[in-house]
JSON list of C-alpha atoms and ligand atoms in Angstrom, two decimals:
[
{"chain": "A", "resi": 30, "resn": "MET", "atom": "CA", "xyz": [0.00, 0.00, 0.00]},
{"chain": "A", "resi": 31, "resn": "ALA", "atom": "CA", "xyz": [1.18, 3.51, -0.80]},
{"chain": "A", "resi": 32, "resn": "ALA", "atom": "CA", "xyz": [2.58, 5.34, 2.22]},
{"chain": "A", "resi": 33, "resn": "PRO", "atom": "CA", "xyz": [0.70, 8.38, 3.61]},
{"chain": "A", "resi": 34, "resn": "ILE", "atom": "CA", "xyz": [3.08, 10.85, 2.03]},
{"chain": "A", "resi": 35, "resn": "ALA", "atom": "CA", "xyz": [2.24, 13.82, -0.21]},
{"chain": "A", "resi": 36, "resn": "VAL", "atom": "CA", "xyz": [5.34, 14.64, -2.22]},
{"chain": "A", "resi": 37, "resn": "ALA", "atom": "CA", "xyz": [5.56, 18.40, -2.78]},
{"chain": "A", "resi": 38, "resn": "ILE", "atom": "CA", "xyz": [6.31, 18.67, -6.50]},
{"chain": "A", "resi": 39, "resn": "ASP", "atom": "CA", "xyz": [7.87, 22.14, -6.33]},
{"chain": "A", "resi": 40, "resn": "ALA", "atom": "CA", "xyz": [9.60, 21.81, -9.70]},
{"chain": "A", "resi": 41, "resn": "PRO", "atom": "CA", "xyz": [10.83, 24.63, -11.94]},
{"chain": "A", "resi": 42, "resn": "ASP", "atom": "CA", "xyz": [8.96, 23.30, -15.00]},
{"chain": "A", "resi": 43, "resn": "ILE", "atom": "CA", "xyz": [6.36, 20.74, -16.02]},
{"chain": "A", "resi": 44, "resn": "GLU", "atom": "CA", "xyz": [8.85, 18.28, -17.51]},
{"chain": "A", "resi": 45, "resn": "THR", "atom": "CA", "xyz": [10.77, 18.02, -14.24]},
{"chain": "A", "resi": 46, "resn": "ALA", "atom": "CA", "xyz": [7.49, 17.82, -12.33]},
{"chain": "A", "resi": 47, "resn": "ALA", "atom": "CA", "xyz": [6.30, 14.92, -14.51]},
{"chain": "A", "resi": 48, "resn": "ARG", "atom": "CA", "xyz": [9.59, 13.08, -14.02]},
{"chain": "A", "resi": 49, "resn": "TRP", "atom": "CA", "xyz": [9.43, 13.44, -10.23]},
{"chain": "A", "resi": 50, "resn": "ALA", "atom": "CA", "xyz": [5.76, 12.46, -10.07]},
{"chain": "A", "resi": 51, "resn": "SER", "atom": "CA", "xyz": [6.19, 9.28, -12.10]},
{"chain": "A", "resi": 52, "resn": "ALA", "atom": "CA", "xyz": [9.22, 8.29, -10.00]},
{"chain": "A", "resi": 53, "resn": "VAL", "atom": "CA", "xyz": [7.44, 8.67, -6.66]},
{"chain": "A", "resi": 54, "resn": "ALA", "atom": "CA", "xyz": [3.88, 7.63, -7.61]},
{"chain": "A", "resi": 55, "resn": "PRO", "atom": "CA", "xyz": [4.37, 3.88, -7.00]},
{"chain": "A", "resi": 56, "resn": "HIS", "atom": "CA", "xyz": [5.42, 4.52, -3.39]},
{"chain": "A", "resi": 57, "resn": "VAL", "atom": "CA", "xyz": [3.27, 7.37, -2.02]},
{"chain": "A", "resi": 58, "resn": "SER", "atom": "CA", "xyz": [-0.42, 8.20, -1.74]},
{"chain": "A", "resi": 59, "resn": "HIS", "atom": "CA", "xyz": [-0.35, 11.80, -3.04]},
{"chain": "A", "resi": 60, "resn": "VAL", "atom": "CA", "xyz": [1.56, 14.30, -5.14]},
{"chain": "A", "resi": 61, "resn": "LYS", "atom": "CA", "xyz": [1.12, 17.94, -4.15]},
{"chain": "A", "resi": 62, "resn": "VAL", "atom": "CA", "xyz": [0.90, 20.79, -6.68]},
{"chain": "A", "resi": 63, "resn": "GLY", "atom": "CA", "xyz": [1.31, 24.31, -5.39]},
{"chain": "A", "resi": 64, "resn": "LEU", "atom": "CA", "xyz": [0.72, 27.79, -6.72]},
{"chain": "A", "resi": 65, "resn": "GLU", "atom": "CA", "xyz": [4.04, 28.06, -8.50]},
{"chain": "A", "resi": 66, "resn": "LEU", "atom": "CA", "xyz": [3.35, 25.28, -11.00]},
{"chain": "A", "resi": 67, "resn": "TYR", "atom": "CA", "xyz": [-0.42, 25.78, -11.12]},
{"chain": "A", "resi": 68, "resn": "LEU", "atom": "CA", "xyz": [-0.19, 29.46, -11.99]},
{"chain": "A", "resi": 69, "resn": "ARG", "atom": "CA", "xyz": [2.19, 28.70, -14.84]},
{"chain": "A", "resi": 70, "resn": "TYR", "atom": "CA", "xyz": [0.53, 25.62, -16.34]},
{"chain": "A", "resi": 71, "resn": "GLY", "atom": "CA", "xyz": [-3.02, 25.51, -14.94]},
{"chain": "A", "resi": 72, "resn": "PRO", "atom": "CA", "xyz": [-5.13, 22.34, -15.15]},
{"chain": "A", "resi": 73, "resn": "GLU", "atom": "CA", "xyz": [-2.63, 20.74, -17.55]},
{"chain": "A", "resi": 74, "resn": "VAL", "atom": "CA", "xyz": [-0.19, 20.21, -14.71]},
{"chain": "A", "resi": 75, "resn": "VAL", "atom": "CA", "xyz": [-2.74, 18.18, -12.74]},
{"chain": "A", "resi": 76, "resn": "ALA", "atom": "CA", "xyz": [-3.35, 15.79, -15.64]},
{"chain": "A", "resi": 77, "resn": "THR", "atom": "CA", "xyz": [0.37, 15.54, -16.36]},
{"chain": "A", "resi": 78, "resn": "LEU", "atom": "CA", "xyz": [1.30, 14.68, -12.79]},
{"chain": "A", "resi": 79, "resn": "ARG", "atom": "CA", "xyz": [-1.43, 12.13, -12.51]},
{"chain": "A", "resi": 80, "resn": "GLY", "atom": "CA", "xyz": [-0.23, 10.57, -15.76]},
{"chain": "A", "resi": 81, "resn": "GLY", "atom": "CA", "xyz": [-1.34, 7.00, -16.01]},
{"chain": "A", "resi": 82, "resn": "THR", "atom": "CA", "xyz": [-0.98, 6.41, -12.28]},
{"chain": "A", "resi": 83, "resn": "LYS", "atom": "CA", "xyz": [-3.48, 6.09, -9.46]},
{"chain": "A", "resi": 84, "resn": "VAL", "atom": "CA", "xyz": [-1.70, 8.68, -7.34]},
{"chain": "A", "resi": 85, "resn": "SER", "atom": "CA", "xyz": [-4.04, 11.24, -5.76]},
{"chain": "A", "resi": 86, "resn": "VAL", "atom": "CA", "xyz": [-3.50, 14.92, -6.48]},
{"chain": "A", "resi": 87, "resn": "PHE", "atom": "CA", "xyz": [-3.32, 17.38, -3.61]},
{"chain": "A", "resi": 88, "resn": "LEU", "atom": "CA", "xyz": [-3.96, 20.87, -4.97]},
{"chain": "A", "resi": 89, "resn": "ASP", "atom": "CA", "xyz": [-2.35, 23.34, -2.59]},
{"chain": "A", "resi": 90, "resn": "LEU", "atom": "CA", "xyz": [-3.88, 26.60, -3.83]},
{"chain": "A", "resi": 91, "resn": "LYS", "atom": "CA", "xyz": [-4.57, 28.08, -0.35]},
{"chain": "A", "resi": 92, "resn": "LEU", "atom": "CA", "xyz": [-7.73, 29.90, -1.49]},
{"chain": "A", "resi": 93, "resn": "HIS", "atom": "CA", "xyz": [-8.61, 33.04, 0.50]},
{"chain": "A", "resi": 94, "resn": "ASP", "atom": "CA", "xyz": [-11.30, 35.41, -0.80]},
{"chain": "A", "resi": 95, "resn": "ILE", "atom": "CA", "xyz": [-14.96, 36.27, -0.28]},
{"chain": "A", "resi": 96, "resn": "PRO", "atom": "CA", "xyz": [-17.25, 33.20, -0.07]},
{"chain": "A", "resi": 97, "resn": "ALA", "atom": "CA", "xyz": [-18.83, 33.65, -3.53]},
{"chain": "A", "resi": 98, "resn": "THR", "atom": "CA", "xyz": [-15.43, 33.83, -5.21]},
{"chain": "A", "resi": 99, "resn": "VAL", "atom": "CA", "xyz": [-14.07, 30.85, -3.32]},
{"chain": "A", "resi": 100, "resn": "ALA", "atom": "CA", "xyz": [-17.21, 28.85, -4.14]},
{"chain": "A", "resi": 101, "resn": "GLY", "atom": "CA", "xyz": [-16.67, 29.57, -7.84]},
{"chain": "A", "resi": 102, "resn": "ALA", "atom": "CA", "xyz": [-12.98, 28.76, -7.66]},
{"chain": "A", "resi": 103, "resn": "ALA", "atom": "CA", "xyz": [-13.67, 25.50, -5.80]},
{"chain": "A", "resi": 104, "resn": "ARG", "atom": "CA", "xyz": [-16.31, 24.52, -8.39]},
{"chain": "A", "resi": 105, "resn": "ASN", "atom": "CA", "xyz": [-13.86, 25.08, -11.22]},
{"chain": "A", "resi": 106, "resn": "VAL", "atom": "CA", "xyz": [-11.07, 23.22, -9.51]},
{"chain": "A", "resi": 107, "resn": "ALA", "atom": "CA", "xyz": [-13.40, 20.33, -8.58]},
{"chain": "A", "resi": 108, "resn": "ARG", "atom": "CA", "xyz": [-13.57, 19.41, -12.28]},
{"chain": "A", "resi": 109, "resn": "LEU", "atom": "CA", "xyz": [-9.92, 18.38, -12.03]},
{"chain": "A", "resi": 110, "resn": "LYS", "atom": "CA", "xyz": [-10.90, 15.91, -9.30]},
{"chain": "A", "resi": 111, "resn": "PRO", "atom": "CA", "xyz": [-8.13, 16.69, -6.82]},
{"chain": "A", "resi": 112, "resn": "SER", "atom": "CA", "xyz": [-8.47, 14.58, -3.71]},
{"chain": "A", "resi": 113, "resn": "ILE", "atom": "CA", "xyz": [-7.45, 17.52, -1.49]},
{"chain": "A", "resi": 114, "resn": "LEU", "atom": "CA", "xyz": [-7.78, 21.30, -1.95]},
{"chain": "A", "resi": 115, "resn": "THR", "atom": "CA", "xyz": [-6.42, 23.82, 0.55]},
{"chain": "A", "resi": 116, "resn": "VAL", "atom": "CA", "xyz": [-8.03, 27.07, 1.76]},
{"chain": "A", "resi": 117, "resn": "HIS", "atom": "CA", "xyz": [-6.92, 29.52, 4.46]},
{"chain": "A", "resi": 118, "resn": "ALA", "atom": "CA", "xyz": [-8.92, 29.02, 7.64]},
{"chain": "A", "resi": 119, "resn": "ALA", "atom": "CA", "xyz": [-8.50, 32.77, 8.25]},
{"chain": "A", "resi": 120, "resn": "GLY", "atom": "CA", "xyz": [-10.96, 33.35, 5.39]},
{"chain": "A", "resi": 121, "resn": "GLY", "atom": "CA", "xyz": [-13.65, 32.57, 7.94]},
{"chain": "A", "resi": 122, "resn": "ARG", "atom": "CA", "xyz": [-16.51, 30.20, 8.45]},
{"chain": "A", "resi": 123, "resn": "ASP", "atom": "CA", "xyz": [-18.63, 31.17, 5.42]},
{"chain": "A", "resi": 124, "resn": "MET", "atom": "CA", "xyz": [-15.66, 31.06, 3.07]},
{"chain": "A", "resi": 125, "resn": "ILE", "atom": "CA", "xyz": [-14.65, 27.57, 4.23]},
{"chain": "A", "resi": 126, "resn": "ALA", "atom": "CA", "xyz": [-18.24, 26.36, 3.95]},
{"chain": "A", "resi": 127, "resn": "ALA", "atom": "CA", "xyz": [-18.39, 27.81, 0.42]},
{"chain": "A", "resi": 128, "resn": "ALA", "atom": "CA", "xyz": [-15.34, 25.76, -0.58]},
{"chain": "A", "resi": 129, "resn": "VAL", "atom": "CA", "xyz": [-16.88, 22.62, 0.92]},
{"chain": "A", "resi": 130, "resn": "ASP", "atom": "CA", "xyz": [-20.13, 23.22, -1.02]},
{"chain": "A", "resi": 131, "resn": "GLY", "atom": "CA", "xyz": [-18.29, 24.08, -4.23]},
{"chain": "A", "resi": 132, "resn": "ALA", "atom": "CA", "xyz": [-16.16, 20.93, -4.29]},
{"chain": "A", "resi": 133, "resn": "PRO", "atom": "CA", "xyz": [-18.23, 18.16, -2.71]},
{"chain": "A", "resi": 134, "resn": "GLY", "atom": "CA", "xyz": [-16.02, 15.30, -3.96]},
{"chain": "A", "resi": 135, "resn": "THR", "atom": "CA", "xyz": [-12.83, 16.90, -2.66]},
{"chain": "A", "resi": 136, "resn": "THR", "atom": "CA", "xyz": [-11.45, 17.03, 0.86]},
{"chain": "A", "resi": 137, "resn": "ILE", "atom": "CA", "xyz": [-11.19, 20.66, 1.89]},
{"chain": "A", "resi": 138, "resn": "ALA", "atom": "CA", "xyz": [-8.08, 21.14, 4.03]},
{"chain": "A", "resi": 139, "resn": "ALA", "atom": "CA", "xyz": [-7.88, 24.37, 6.01]},
{"chain": "A", "resi": 140, "resn": "VAL", "atom": "CA", "xyz": [-4.46, 25.89, 6.62]},
{"chain": "A", "resi": 141, "resn": "THR", "atom": "CA", "xyz": [-4.49, 27.09, 10.22]},
{"chain": "A", "resi": 142, "resn": "VAL", "atom": "CA", "xyz": [-1.46, 29.35, 10.80]},
{"chain": "A", "resi": 143, "resn": "LEU", "atom": "CA", "xyz": [1.33, 29.48, 8.23]},
{"chain": "A", "resi": 144, "resn": "THR", "atom": "CA", "xyz": [4.43, 28.04, 9.84]},
{"chain": "A", "resi": 145, "resn": "SER", "atom": "CA", "xyz": [6.37, 31.00, 8.45]},
{"chain": "A", "resi": 146, "resn": "LEU", "atom": "CA", "xyz": [4.60, 33.33, 10.93]},
{"chain": "A", "resi": 147, "resn": "ASP", "atom": "CA", "xyz": [6.00, 33.61, 14.43]},
{"chain": "A", "resi": 148, "resn": "ASP", "atom": "CA", "xyz": [4.16, 35.15, 17.37]},
{"chain": "A", "resi": 149, "resn": "ALA", "atom": "CA", "xyz": [5.46, 38.68, 16.63]},
{"chain": "A", "resi": 150, "resn": "ALA", "atom": "CA", "xyz": [4.42, 38.47, 12.96]},
{"chain": "A", "resi": 151, "resn": "LEU", "atom": "CA", "xyz": [0.97, 37.22, 14.03]},
{"chain": "A", "resi": 152, "resn": "GLU", "atom": "CA", "xyz": [0.56, 40.16, 16.38]},
{"chain": "A", "resi": 153, "resn": "ARG", "atom": "CA", "xyz": [1.43, 42.55, 13.55]},
{"chain": "A", "resi": 154, "resn": "ILE", "atom": "CA", "xyz": [-1.46, 41.18, 11.49]},
{"chain": "A", "resi": 155, "resn": "GLY", "atom": "CA", "xyz": [-3.78, 41.46, 14.45]},
{"chain": "A", "resi": 156, "resn": "VAL", "atom": "CA", "xyz": [-3.96, 37.79, 15.42]},
{"chain": "A", "resi": 157, "resn": "ARG", "atom": "CA", "xyz": [-3.85, 37.08, 19.13]},
{"chain": "A", "resi": 158, "resn": "GLY", "atom": "CA", "xyz": [-1.11, 34.55, 19.92]},
{"chain": "A", "resi": 159, "resn": "PRO", "atom": "CA", "xyz": [0.60, 32.42, 20.89]},
{"chain": "A", "resi": 160, "resn": "SER", "atom": "CA", "xyz": [0.52, 30.69, 17.51]},
{"chain": "A", "resi": 161, "resn": "LEU", "atom": "CA", "xyz": [-0.65, 27.38, 18.96]},
{"chain": "A", "resi": 162, "resn": "ASP", "atom": "CA", "xyz": [-3.74, 29.07, 20.44]},
{"chain": "A", "resi": 163, "resn": "ALA", "atom": "CA", "xyz": [-4.45, 30.76, 17.12]},
{"chain": "A", "resi": 164, "resn": "ALA", "atom": "CA", "xyz": [-4.04, 27.42, 15.32]},
{"chain": "A", "resi": 165, "resn": "ARG", "atom": "CA", "xyz": [-6.46, 25.79, 17.78]},
{"chain": "A", "resi": 166, "resn": "ARG", "atom": "CA", "xyz": [-9.09, 28.51, 17.33]},
{"chain": "A", "resi": 167, "resn": "LEU", "atom": "CA", "xyz": [-8.82, 28.35, 13.54]},
{"chain": "A", "resi": 168, "resn": "ALA", "atom": "CA", "xyz": [-8.91, 24.54, 13.56]},
{"chain": "A", "resi": 169, "resn": "VAL", "atom": "CA", "xyz": [-12.17, 24.47, 15.51]},
{"chain": "A", "resi": 170, "resn": "LEU", "atom": "CA", "xyz": [-13.71, 27.13, 13.28]},
{"chain": "A", "resi": 171, "resn": "ALA", "atom": "CA", "xyz": [-12.66, 25.28, 10.12]},
{"chain": "A", "resi": 172, "resn": "VAL", "atom": "CA", "xyz": [-14.06, 21.96, 11.30]},
{"chain": "A", "resi": 173, "resn": "GLU", "atom": "CA", "xyz": [-17.33, 23.62, 12.34]},
{"chain": "A", "resi": 174, "resn": "ALA", "atom": "CA", "xyz": [-17.52, 25.09, 8.84]},
{"chain": "A", "resi": 175, "resn": "GLY", "atom": "CA", "xyz": [-17.21, 21.63, 7.28]},
{"chain": "A", "resi": 176, "resn": "ALA", "atom": "CA", "xyz": [-13.50, 21.21, 6.56]},
{"chain": "A", "resi": 177, "resn": "THR", "atom": "CA", "xyz": [-12.49, 17.58, 7.07]},
{"chain": "A", "resi": 178, "resn": "ALA", "atom": "CA", "xyz": [-8.74, 18.16, 7.01]},
{"chain": "A", "resi": 179, "resn": "LEU", "atom": "CA", "xyz": [-6.31, 20.63, 8.57]},
{"chain": "A", "resi": 180, "resn": "VAL", "atom": "CA", "xyz": [-2.78, 21.63, 7.61]},
{"chain": "A", "resi": 181, "resn": "CYS", "atom": "CA", "xyz": [-0.59, 22.24, 10.63]},
{"chain": "A", "resi": 182, "resn": "SER", "atom": "CA", "xyz": [2.97, 21.94, 11.85]},
{"chain": "A", "resi": 183, "resn": "PRO", "atom": "CA", "xyz": [3.95, 18.53, 13.30]},
{"chain": "A", "resi": 184, "resn": "GLN", "atom": "CA", "xyz": [4.50, 20.33, 16.62]},
{"chain": "A", "resi": 185, "resn": "GLU", "atom": "CA", "xyz": [0.83, 21.35, 16.67]},
{"chain": "A", "resi": 186, "resn": "ALA", "atom": "CA", "xyz": [-0.58, 17.98, 15.56]},
{"chain": "A", "resi": 187, "resn": "ALA", "atom": "CA", "xyz": [-1.12, 16.47, 19.02]},
{"chain": "A", "resi": 188, "resn": "SER", "atom": "CA", "xyz": [-2.90, 19.60, 20.34]},
{"chain": "A", "resi": 189, "resn": "LEU", "atom": "CA", "xyz": [-5.09, 19.93, 17.28]},
{"chain": "A", "resi": 190, "resn": "ARG", "atom": "CA", "xyz": [-5.93, 16.24, 17.40]},
{"chain": "A", "resi": 191, "resn": "ALA", "atom": "CA", "xyz": [-7.13, 16.69, 21.00]},
{"chain": "A", "resi": 192, "resn": "GLU", "atom": "CA", "xyz": [-9.20, 19.68, 19.86]},
{"chain": "A", "resi": 193, "resn": "VAL", "atom": "CA", "xyz": [-10.90, 18.21, 16.76]},
{"chain": "A", "resi": 194, "resn": "GLY", "atom": "CA", "xyz": [-11.09, 14.48, 17.47]},
{"chain": "A", "resi": 195, "resn": "PRO", "atom": "CA", "xyz": [-10.10, 11.39, 15.51]},
{"chain": "A", "resi": 196, "resn": "ASP", "atom": "CA", "xyz": [-12.05, 11.89, 12.28]},
{"chain": "A", "resi": 197, "resn": "ILE", "atom": "CA", "xyz": [-10.24, 14.93, 10.92]},
{"chain": "A", "resi": 198, "resn": "THR", "atom": "CA", "xyz": [-7.27, 14.36, 8.62]},
{"chain": "A", "resi": 199, "resn": "LEU", "atom": "CA", "xyz": [-4.16, 16.15, 9.89]},
{"chain": "A", "resi": 200, "resn": "ILE", "atom": "CA", "xyz": [-1.67, 17.07, 7.20]},
{"chain": "A", "resi": 201, "resn": "THR", "atom": "CA", "xyz": [1.80, 18.15, 8.28]},
{"chain": "A", "resi": 202, "resn": "PRO", "atom": "CA", "xyz": [4.59, 19.77, 6.25]},
{"chain": "A", "resi": 203, "resn": "GLY", "atom": "CA", "xyz": [7.95, 20.49, 7.88]},
{"chain": "A", "resi": 204, "resn": "VAL", "atom": "CA", "xyz": [8.96, 16.83, 7.87]},
{"chain": "A", "resi": 205, "resn": "ARG", "atom": "CA", "xyz": [12.61, 15.90, 7.67]},
{"chain": "A", "resi": 206, "resn": "PRO", "atom": "CA", "xyz": [14.21, 12.46, 8.15]},
{"chain": "A", "resi": 207, "resn": "ALA", "atom": "CA", "xyz": [16.83, 12.47, 10.92]},
{"chain": "A", "resi": 208, "resn": "GLY", "atom": "CA", "xyz": [20.05, 13.96, 9.58]},
{"chain": "A", "resi": 209, "resn": "ALA", "atom": "CA", "xyz": [18.47, 15.54, 6.47]},
{"chain": "A", "resi": 210, "resn": "ASP", "atom": "CA", "xyz": [19.07, 19.15, 5.45]},
{"chain": "A", "resi": 211, "resn": "HIS", "atom": "CA", "xyz": [16.36, 21.35, 7.00]},
{"chain": "A", "resi": 212, "resn": "GLY", "atom": "CA", "xyz": [16.48, 23.90, 4.16]},
{"chain": "A", "resi": 213, "resn": "ASP", "atom": "CA", "xyz": [14.22, 26.84, 5.09]},
{"chain": "A", "resi": 214, "resn": "GLN", "atom": "CA", "xyz": [12.02, 24.77, 7.40]},
{"chain": "A", "resi": 215, "resn": "ALA", "atom": "CA", "xyz": [12.59, 25.88, 10.99]},
{"chain": "A", "resi": 216, "resn": "ARG", "atom": "CA", "xyz": [10.21, 23.75, 13.05]},
{"chain": "A", "resi": 217, "resn": "VAL", "atom": "CA", "xyz": [10.70, 20.24, 11.78]},
{"chain": "A", "resi": 218, "resn": "ALA", "atom": "CA", "xyz": [9.93, 16.72, 12.95]},
{"chain": "A", "resi": 219, "resn": "THR", "atom": "CA", "xyz": [10.98, 13.32, 11.64]},
{"chain": "A", "resi": 220, "resn": "PRO", "atom": "CA", "xyz": [8.35, 11.34, 9.70]},
{"chain": "A", "resi": 221, "resn": "GLU", "atom": "CA", "xyz": [8.07, 8.88, 12.58]},
{"chain": "A", "resi": 222, "resn": "ALA", "atom": "CA", "xyz": [7.57, 11.68, 15.14]},
{"chain": "A", "resi": 223, "resn": "ALA", "atom": "CA", "xyz": [4.96, 13.39, 12.97]},
{"chain": "A", "resi": 224, "resn": "LEU", "atom": "CA", "xyz": [2.98, 10.13, 12.73]},
{"chain": "A", "resi": 225, "resn": "ALA", "atom": "CA", "xyz": [3.31, 9.54, 16.46]},
{"chain": "A", "resi": 226, "resn": "ALA", "atom": "CA", "xyz": [1.94, 13.07, 17.08]},
{"chain": "A", "resi": 227, "resn": "GLY", "atom": "CA", "xyz": [-1.19, 12.14, 15.16]},
{"chain": "A", "resi": 228, "resn": "ALA", "atom": "CA", "xyz": [-0.48, 13.27, 11.60]},
{"chain": "A", "resi": 229, "resn": "ASP", "atom": "CA", "xyz": [-2.32, 11.31, 8.89]},
{"chain": "A", "resi": 230, "resn": "LEU", "atom": "CA", "xyz": [-0.54, 12.62, 5.81]},
{"chain": "A", "resi": 231, "resn": "LEU", "atom": "CA", "xyz": [3.03, 13.92, 5.68]},
{"chain": "A", "resi": 232, "resn": "VAL", "atom": "CA", "xyz": [4.02, 16.58, 3.15]},
{"chain": "A", "resi": 233, "resn": "ILE", "atom": "CA", "xyz": [7.62, 15.97, 2.12]},
{"chain": "A", "resi": 234, "resn": "GLY", "atom": "CA", "xyz": [9.31, 17.84, -0.71]},
{"chain": "A", "resi": 235, "resn": "ARG", "atom": "CA", "xyz": [13.01, 18.38, -1.12]},
{"chain": "A", "resi": 236, "resn": "PRO", "atom": "CA", "xyz": [14.26, 15.37, 0.89]},
{"chain": "A", "resi": 237, "resn": "ILE", "atom": "CA", "xyz": [12.64, 13.31, -1.89]},
{"chain": "A", "resi": 238, "resn": "THR", "atom": "CA", "xyz": [12.65, 15.48, -5.00]},
{"chain": "A", "resi": 239, "resn": "ARG", "atom": "CA", "xyz": [16.22, 16.74, -4.59]},
{"chain": "A", "resi": 240, "resn": "ALA", "atom": "CA", "xyz": [17.63, 13.28, -3.85]},
{"chain": "A", "resi": 241, "resn": "ALA", "atom": "CA", "xyz": [19.85, 11.78, -6.54]},
{"chain": "A", "resi": 242, "resn": "ASP", "atom": "CA", "xyz": [17.11, 9.18, -7.11]},
{"chain": "A", "resi": 243, "resn": "PRO", "atom": "CA", "xyz": [13.67, 10.55, -6.07]},
{"chain": "A", "resi": 244, "resn": "GLY", "atom": "CA", "xyz": [11.98, 7.18, -6.62]},
{"chain": "A", "resi": 245, "resn": "ALA", "atom": "CA", "xyz": [14.43, 5.41, -4.33]},
{"chain": "A", "resi": 246, "resn": "ALA", "atom": "CA", "xyz": [14.15, 8.18, -1.71]},
{"chain": "A", "resi": 247, "resn": "ALA", "atom": "CA", "xyz": [10.34, 7.90, -1.74]},
{"chain": "A", "resi": 248, "resn": "ALA", "atom": "CA", "xyz": [10.53, 4.11, -1.48]},
{"chain": "A", "resi": 249, "resn": "SER", "atom": "CA", "xyz": [12.89, 4.23, 1.48]},
{"chain": "A", "resi": 250, "resn": "MET", "atom": "CA", "xyz": [10.77, 6.84, 3.32]},
{"chain": "A", "resi": 251, "resn": "ALA", "atom": "CA", "xyz": [7.64, 4.79, 2.64]},
{"chain": "A", "resi": 252, "resn": "ALA", "atom": "CA", "xyz": [9.35, 1.70, 4.07]},
{"chain": "A", "resi": 253, "resn": "ALA", "atom": "CA", "xyz": [10.48, 3.62, 7.17]},
{"chain": "A", "resi": 254, "resn": "LEU", "atom": "CA", "xyz": [6.90, 4.81, 7.75]},
{"chain": "A", "resi": 255, "resn": "ARG", "atom": "CA", "xyz": [5.53, 1.30, 7.38]},
{"chain": "A", "resi": 256, "resn": "ARG", "atom": "CA", "xyz": [8.05, 0.08, 9.95]},
{"chain": "A", "resi": 257, "resn": "ALA", "atom": "CA", "xyz": [7.03, 2.91, 12.33]},
{"chain": "A", "resi": 258, "resn": "GLU", "atom": "CA", "xyz": [3.34, 2.13, 11.84]},
{"chain": "A", "resi": 259, "resn": "ALA", "atom": "CA", "xyz": [3.92, -1.59, 12.43]},
{"chain": "A", "resi": 260, "resn": "ALA", "atom": "CA", "xyz": [5.94, -0.85, 15.59]},
{"chain": "A", "resi": 261, "resn": "SER", "atom": "CA", "xyz": [3.15, 1.33, 17.02]},
{"chain": "A", "resi": 262, "resn": "ALA", "atom": "CA", "xyz": [0.31, -1.05, 16.07]},
{"chain": "B", "resi": 1081, "resn": "LIG", "atom": "O1", "xyz": [10.62, 20.75, 0.48]},
{"chain": "B", "resi": 1081, "resn": "LIG", "atom": "P1", "xyz": [9.76, 20.73, 1.71]},
{"chain": "B", "resi": 1081, "resn": "LIG", "atom": "O2", "xyz": [9.63, 19.36, 2.34]},
{"chain": "B", "resi": 1081, "resn": "LIG", "atom": "O3", "xyz": [10.15, 21.80, 2.71]},
{"chain": "B", "resi": 1081, "resn": "LIG", "atom": "O4", "xyz": [8.32, 21.10, 1.14]},
{"chain": "B", "resi": 1081, "resn": "LIG", "atom": "C1", "xyz": [7.25, 21.38, 1.98]},
{"chain": "B", "resi": 1081, "resn": "LIG", "atom": "C2", "xyz": [6.06, 21.78, 1.17]},
{"chain": "B", "resi": 1081, "resn": "LIG", "atom": "O5", "xyz": [5.00, 22.10, 2.07]},
{"chain": "B", "resi": 1081, "resn": "LIG", "atom": "C3", "xyz": [6.24, 22.99, 0.28]},
{"chain": "B", "resi": 1081, "resn": "LIG", "atom": "O6", "xyz": [5.45, 22.76, -0.90]},
{"chain": "B", "resi": 1081, "resn": "LIG", "atom": "C4", "xyz": [5.67, 24.12, 1.08]},
{"chain": "B", "resi": 1081, "resn": "LIG", "atom": "O7", "xyz": [5.12, 25.13, 0.27]},
{"chain": "B", "resi": 1081, "resn": "LIG", "atom": "C5", "xyz": [4.56, 23.42, 1.84]},
{"chain": "B", "resi": 1081, "resn": "LIG", "atom": "N1", "xyz": [4.15, 24.03, 3.11]},
{"chain": "B", "resi": 1081, "resn": "LIG", "atom": "C6", "xyz": [5.03, 24.28, 4.16]},
{"chain": "B", "resi": 1081, "resn": "LIG", "atom": "N2", "xyz": [4.58, 24.84, 5.33]},
{"chain": "B", "resi": 1081, "resn": "LIG", "atom": "C7", "xyz": [3.30, 25.14, 5.47]},
{"chain": "B", "resi": 1081, "resn": "LIG", "atom": "C8", "xyz": [2.41, 24.87, 4.42]},
{"chain": "B", "resi": 1081, "resn": "LIG", "atom": "C9", "xyz": [2.87, 24.32, 3.25]},
{"chain": "B", "resi": 1081, "resn": "LIG", "atom": "O8", "xyz": [6.22, 23.99, 4.06]},
{"chain": "B", "resi": 1081, "resn": "LIG", "atom": "N3", "xyz": [2.86, 25.63, 6.61]}
]
């Protein structure tokens, strides 16, 4: 079975993206497309990454606008049949509900607090901290609005799990195998620690895509996760 990993396909062009996706697809459950590729190539990139595989597409567009606009955007994106679409929880209850209504076959994942914002940056945009409290408030609001998944840091996963219960999918970026280069990720956890904290789907980009052999890197991370899951079962 494919491991619960969404490989962040943050590639410079569609050819590289297609190569990475086909290499990792046999080993992982999802490939994640973000704004950079989507704004350049549009729907074509979704079809290309899916290719002939069964891999699910996670469309990380982080929608944030008035409810009517987000409903329209979600309806248009739903035609591409992504399994997951992200919105900003800070868009509020009606906006999140509009995304859920607009894309009924897609899991709407609400981004709580961007991990790039620290407490001081949050205060400057008028959000009462600390960031974990803000993430908790936004998580509850998003779930009440109908989101069935949340994007959060691995460090927040256990708290959010306690807040929203077992049925909500927790998606965590900021995952680095022990000893790997952290890049620009500051608050990281190993894949095994993220799972233990309650994450359901791990977003992993550069440790896989920038490896000499992305397919082999995905396979070895998938095997490590299976071992961790078996050990905790
Ligand atoms: O290469 P790396 O593993 O750092 O990739 C992580 C992916 O997760 C990137 O696509 C990044 O945009 C995304 N992400 C993140 N932190 C968030 C939300 C999304 O790193 N809070």
